Structure formats: C-alpha cells, structure tokens
Amino acid sequence: MTENLAKCVYCERDSYEVPLVAMRYQDKEAWICPQHLPIVIHKPQLLAGKLPGVENLVSEGH
C-alpha cells in the first residue's frame, strides 16, 4: 500500500521535514510550507505546472 503524504506544492518537502499549511483551490486540497507561502500571495505564477489553473491568478503587486 502506498502512503499518500502531504507535501509542499512548491518544494515537495513533507510534514516530517517542515510544517505544512493546508489550502484549497478548485475544490482540491494542496499543501504549502511556511517558507513558500509568500509565493501564493505575491508570485502565484511560480506555481504554474505545480497547481492546476494557477496561471489564472493575478498577483496584486504588493
């Protein structure tokens, strides 16, 4: 049986390595570590290819 561990959507580290924060997007659960959480807020385009549909998000340019 393969265990499906939660991993950071950006760096792919799991909860044994770093704390993870759960998020939902397009009714799917994803995880991100605190180090990469600012990417979701400020540069979501960096998640293209890692989180389906994220290309449609627009950064507010803080």
mmCIF file of C-alpha atoms in Angstrom:
data_model
loop_
_atom_site.group_PDB
_atom_site.id
_atom_site.type_symbol
_atom_site.label_atom_id
_atom_site.label_comp_id
_atom_site.label_asym_id
_atom_site.label_seq_id
_atom_site.Cartn_x
_atom_site.Cartn_y
_atom_site.Cartn_z
ATOM 1 C CA MET A 1 0.000 0.000 0.000
ATOM 2 C CA THR A 2 1.401 3.396 -0.983
ATOM 3 C CA GLU A 3 1.014 6.127 1.606
ATOM 4 C CA ASN A 4 -0.013 9.486 0.159
ATOM 5 C CA LEU A 5 1.923 12.018 2.253
ATOM 6 C CA ALA A 6 1.087 15.705 2.193
ATOM 7 C CA LYS A 7 3.913 17.644 0.523
ATOM 8 C CA CYS A 8 4.605 21.296 -0.154
ATOM 9 C CA VAL A 9 3.298 22.045 -3.642
ATOM 10 C CA TYR A 10 6.441 24.103 -4.347
ATOM 11 C CA CYS A 11 9.425 22.300 -2.775
ATOM 12 C CA GLU A 12 7.803 18.874 -2.246
ATOM 13 C CA ARG A 13 9.063 18.524 1.331
ATOM 14 C CA ASP A 14 6.688 16.581 3.586
ATOM 15 C CA SER A 15 5.430 17.184 7.115
ATOM 16 C CA TYR A 16 8.303 15.160 8.547
ATOM 17 C CA GLU A 17 10.668 17.855 7.245
ATOM 18 C CA VAL A 18 8.692 21.104 7.596
ATOM 19 C CA PRO A 19 5.347 22.325 8.939
ATOM 20 C CA LEU A 20 2.684 22.425 6.234
ATOM 21 C CA VAL A 21 -0.316 24.704 5.787
ATOM 22 C CA ALA A 22 -3.383 23.278 4.052
ATOM 23 C CA MET A 23 -5.140 25.261 1.327
ATOM 24 C CA ARG A 24 -7.979 24.539 -1.089
ATOM 25 C CA TYR A 25 -8.054 25.605 -4.709
ATOM 26 C CA GLN A 26 -10.584 24.477 -7.302
ATOM 27 C CA ASP A 27 -12.076 22.169 -4.652
ATOM 28 C CA LYS A 28 -8.782 20.286 -4.239
ATOM 29 C CA GLU A 29 -6.561 20.242 -1.190
ATOM 30 C CA ALA A 30 -2.950 21.335 -1.526
ATOM 31 C CA TRP A 31 -0.215 21.968 1.000
ATOM 32 C CA ILE A 32 2.492 24.609 1.248
ATOM 33 C CA CYS A 33 5.304 25.148 3.727
ATOM 34 C CA PRO A 34 5.682 28.498 5.541
ATOM 35 C CA GLN A 35 8.839 29.288 3.564
ATOM 36 C CA HIS A 36 6.902 29.216 0.287
ATOM 37 C CA LEU A 37 3.569 30.674 1.471
ATOM 38 C CA PRO A 38 4.586 34.169 0.227
ATOM 39 C CA ILE A 39 4.696 32.728 -3.305
ATOM 40 C CA VAL A 40 0.953 32.070 -3.137
ATOM 41 C CA ILE A 41 0.364 35.691 -2.137
ATOM 42 C CA HIS A 42 2.932 37.616 -4.175
ATOM 43 C CA LYS A 43 4.040 35.430 -7.107
ATOM 44 C CA PRO A 44 1.427 32.732 -7.768
ATOM 45 C CA GLN A 45 2.703 32.407 -11.356
ATOM 46 C CA LEU A 46 5.691 30.496 -9.905
ATOM 47 C CA LEU A 47 3.270 27.677 -9.065
ATOM 48 C CA ALA A 48 2.365 27.136 -12.740
ATOM 49 C CA GLY A 49 2.699 23.465 -13.533
ATOM 50 C CA LYS A 50 2.519 22.577 -9.846
ATOM 51 C CA LEU A 51 -1.039 23.702 -9.099
ATOM 52 C CA PRO A 52 -3.535 23.329 -11.973
ATOM 53 C CA GLY A 53 -5.235 26.569 -13.020
ATOM 54 C CA VAL A 54 -2.957 28.836 -11.008
ATOM 55 C CA GLU A 55 -1.959 30.619 -14.222
ATOM 56 C CA ASN A 56 -5.303 32.431 -13.986
ATOM 57 C CA LEU A 57 -4.483 34.026 -10.631
ATOM 58 C CA VAL A 58 -3.266 37.600 -10.703
ATOM 59 C CA SER A 59 -0.758 38.892 -8.168
ATOM 60 C CA GLU A 60 -1.833 42.164 -6.597
ATOM 61 C CA GLY A 61 1.713 43.537 -6.862
ATOM 62 C CA HIS A 62 2.186 44.380 -3.192
#
